[in-house]
Amino acid sequence: ETIAVTRSRNIGITIILQSMSQLESKYDKKAQTIVDCCDSTLFLGGKSNSTNKEIAEMIGKQTINQLTYNESTGQSSSASKNMQIQGRDLIDAAEIAKMSRRKAILLIAGTNPLMDDKYDPHSHKRYCYIVDKRNPKRLHDQSFDFKAYMREAEAHKGA
């Protein structure tokens, strides 16, 4: 309900989940309403079969035209052609489960789904400013201490 109201007032909300079941366990039947109110879904990959099925369903189907041609020869030869139109998931839950960890799927309402490479933050020109012990190119060894900064700012204010 809150998400629908905020959306009607042009306010954006970002919901981050590891699995759709997290939403279902917390909100039960209202979980689907919450998902329905989200214009965009960014799927970064996951192991949950139910989530993978839901993502496959959200992506949709493609139409496949299957042409079958049968010919028999002999005393009474005959030939037949049959055209069938079938639907197939663009990507099924098993394919989603096997998706490379470097890939992401973006679903935006009113557009076709997009599968693309995830952005590699290591390639960003400002990555060196991230304080991470695993980052050999880091320029700083300590993260920003906001509380210490505020104490110092207050001390300078009084001086």
Short mmCIF file of C-alpha atoms in Angstrom, two decimals:
data_model
loop_
_atom_site.label_atom_id
_atom_site.label_comp_id
_atom_site.label_asym_id
_atom_site.label_seq_id
_atom_site.Cartn_x
_atom_site.Cartn_y
_atom_site.Cartn_z
CA GLU A 1 0.00 0.00 0.00
CA THR A 2 2.76 2.45 0.98
CA ILE A 3 4.73 1.67 -2.18
CA ALA A 4 1.70 2.30 -4.39
CA VAL A 5 1.03 5.64 -2.66
CA THR A 6 4.65 6.82 -2.86
CA ARG A 7 4.82 5.80 -6.51
CA SER A 8 1.68 7.84 -7.27
CA ARG A 9 3.49 10.85 -5.76
CA ASN A 10 6.52 10.28 -8.00
CA ILE A 11 8.71 9.08 -5.12
CA GLY A 12 11.09 6.21 -5.82
CA ILE A 13 11.81 3.36 -3.44
CA THR A 14 14.59 0.83 -3.91
CA ILE A 15 14.00 -2.65 -2.55
CA ILE A 16 17.05 -4.91 -2.36
CA LEU A 17 16.51 -8.65 -1.91
CA GLN A 18 18.63 -11.75 -2.23
CA SER A 19 15.56 -13.83 -2.93
CA MET A 20 11.87 -13.18 -3.58
CA SER A 21 11.11 -15.54 -0.69
CA GLN A 22 12.44 -12.87 1.71
CA LEU A 23 9.63 -10.59 0.60
CA GLU A 24 7.05 -13.39 0.77
CA SER A 25 8.07 -14.46 4.27
CA LYS A 26 7.75 -10.89 5.56
CA TYR A 27 4.66 -9.68 3.66
CA ASP A 28 2.88 -12.95 2.73
CA LYS A 29 0.14 -12.21 0.16
CA LYS A 30 1.06 -8.52 -0.10
CA ALA A 31 4.47 -9.50 -1.52
CA GLN A 32 3.07 -9.78 -5.05
CA THR A 33 1.52 -6.30 -4.79
CA ILE A 34 4.91 -4.92 -3.79
CA VAL A 35 6.58 -6.60 -6.78
CA ASP A 36 3.79 -5.36 -9.09
CA CYS A 37 4.41 -1.76 -7.97
CA CYS A 38 8.09 -1.93 -8.95
CA ASP A 39 8.79 -0.55 -12.43
CA SER A 40 12.33 -1.90 -12.55
CA THR A 41 13.92 -5.15 -11.48
CA LEU A 42 17.67 -5.70 -11.52
CA PHE A 43 18.54 -9.38 -11.08
CA LEU A 44 22.19 -9.98 -10.21
CA GLY A 45 21.90 -13.77 -10.10
CA GLY A 46 20.91 -16.24 -7.45
CA LYS A 47 20.36 -19.85 -6.51
CA SER A 48 16.73 -19.74 -5.43
CA ASN A 49 14.73 -21.86 -7.86
CA SER A 50 11.49 -20.00 -7.10
CA THR A 51 13.17 -16.62 -7.74
CA ASN A 52 14.71 -17.92 -10.97
CA LYS A 53 11.28 -19.15 -12.11
CA GLU A 54 9.72 -15.78 -11.31
CA ILE A 55 12.45 -13.91 -13.21
CA ALA A 56 12.00 -16.25 -16.21
CA GLU A 57 8.26 -15.58 -16.10
CA MET A 58 8.83 -11.81 -15.91
CA ILE A 59 11.16 -11.96 -18.94
CA GLY A 60 8.48 -13.68 -21.00
CA LYS A 61 8.28 -15.99 -23.97
CA GLN A 62 9.31 -16.01 -27.59
CA THR A 63 7.30 -17.41 -30.49
CA ILE A 64 8.76 -20.32 -32.40
CA ASN A 65 7.38 -21.36 -35.77
CA GLN A 66 7.93 -25.07 -36.35
CA LEU A 67 7.52 -26.38 -39.87
CA THR A 68 7.23 -30.15 -40.26
CA TYR A 69 7.43 -31.77 -43.67
CA ASN A 70 6.55 -35.46 -44.11
CA GLU A 71 6.96 -37.36 -47.33
CA SER A 72 6.28 -41.01 -47.94
CA THR A 73 7.14 -42.84 -51.08
CA GLY A 74 5.98 -46.17 -52.34
CA GLN A 75 2.81 -47.34 -54.08
CA SER A 76 0.85 -44.34 -52.90
CA SER A 77 3.25 -41.50 -52.26
CA SER A 78 2.10 -38.56 -50.21
CA ALA A 79 3.49 -35.39 -48.71
CA SER A 80 2.27 -33.17 -45.94
CA LYS A 81 3.35 -29.93 -44.41
CA ASN A 82 2.42 -28.83 -40.91
CA MET A 83 3.12 -25.46 -39.32
CA GLN A 84 2.97 -25.11 -35.54
CA ILE A 85 3.40 -21.98 -33.51
CA GLN A 86 4.84 -22.59 -30.07
CA GLY A 87 5.90 -20.45 -27.16
CA ARG A 88 9.19 -20.91 -25.35
CA ASP A 89 10.63 -19.00 -22.42
CA LEU A 90 13.27 -16.54 -23.62
CA ILE A 91 15.34 -17.94 -20.79
CA ASP A 92 14.18 -20.63 -18.40
CA ALA A 93 14.88 -21.00 -14.68
CA ALA A 94 17.67 -23.54 -15.27
CA GLU A 95 19.45 -21.18 -17.68
CA ILE A 96 19.10 -18.34 -15.18
CA ALA A 97 20.62 -20.54 -12.47
CA LYS A 98 23.63 -21.20 -14.73
CA MET A 99 24.02 -17.54 -15.69
CA SER A 100 27.57 -16.19 -15.33
CA ARG A 101 28.22 -14.21 -12.15
CA ARG A 102 29.42 -11.41 -14.43
CA LYS A 103 25.94 -11.04 -15.96
CA ALA A 104 22.85 -9.18 -14.78
CA ILE A 105 19.28 -9.00 -16.10
CA LEU A 106 17.47 -5.66 -16.14
CA LEU A 107 13.69 -5.56 -16.47
CA ILE A 108 12.08 -2.13 -16.95
CA ALA A 109 8.32 -1.87 -17.47
CA GLY A 110 7.39 -1.25 -21.10
CA THR A 111 10.77 -2.31 -22.52
CA ASN A 112 12.41 -5.54 -23.57
CA PRO A 113 14.52 -7.34 -20.96
CA LEU A 114 18.26 -6.73 -21.08
CA MET A 115 21.04 -9.11 -20.10
CA ASP A 116 24.41 -7.42 -19.89
CA ASP A 117 27.71 -7.51 -18.05
CA LYS A 118 27.75 -6.13 -14.53
CA TYR A 119 29.81 -2.99 -14.11
CA ASP A 120 33.29 -3.71 -12.77
CA PRO A 121 34.01 -1.06 -10.11
CA HIS A 122 37.74 -1.83 -10.32
CA SER A 123 37.80 -0.19 -13.75
CA HIS A 124 36.35 3.11 -12.49
CA LYS A 125 38.83 5.98 -12.46
CA ARG A 126 37.95 6.80 -8.84
CA TYR A 127 38.25 3.25 -7.53
CA CYS A 128 41.55 4.23 -5.89
CA TYR A 129 39.57 6.35 -3.41
CA ILE A 130 37.74 3.32 -2.00
CA VAL A 131 39.24 2.19 1.27
CA ASP A 132 39.40 -1.55 0.91
CA LYS A 133 42.29 -3.63 2.17
CA ARG A 134 41.99 -5.79 -0.97
CA ASN A 135 42.44 -2.73 -3.21
CA PRO A 136 46.17 -2.43 -3.95
CA LYS A 137 45.64 0.96 -5.66
CA ARG A 138 43.93 2.62 -2.68
CA LEU A 139 45.15 6.09 -1.80
CA HIS A 140 43.98 5.99 1.82
CA ASP A 141 44.37 3.39 4.53
CA GLN A 142 41.48 4.53 6.72
CA SER A 143 37.85 5.14 5.94
CA PHE A 144 36.21 8.49 6.56
CA ASP A 145 35.17 8.91 10.20
CA PHE A 146 32.09 11.12 10.11
CA LYS A 147 31.78 11.41 13.90
CA ALA A 148 35.40 12.57 14.23
CA TYR A 149 34.82 15.05 11.41
CA MET A 150 31.75 16.48 13.18
CA ARG A 151 33.63 16.78 16.49
CA GLU A 152 36.42 18.65 14.73
CA ALA A 153 33.94 20.90 12.92
CA GLU A 154 32.20 21.74 16.20
CA ALA A 155 35.57 22.51 17.85
CA HIS A 156 36.50 24.91 15.04
CA LYS A 157 33.08 26.53 15.20
CA GLY A 158 33.58 27.53 18.83
CA ALA A 159 37.14 28.82 18.27
#
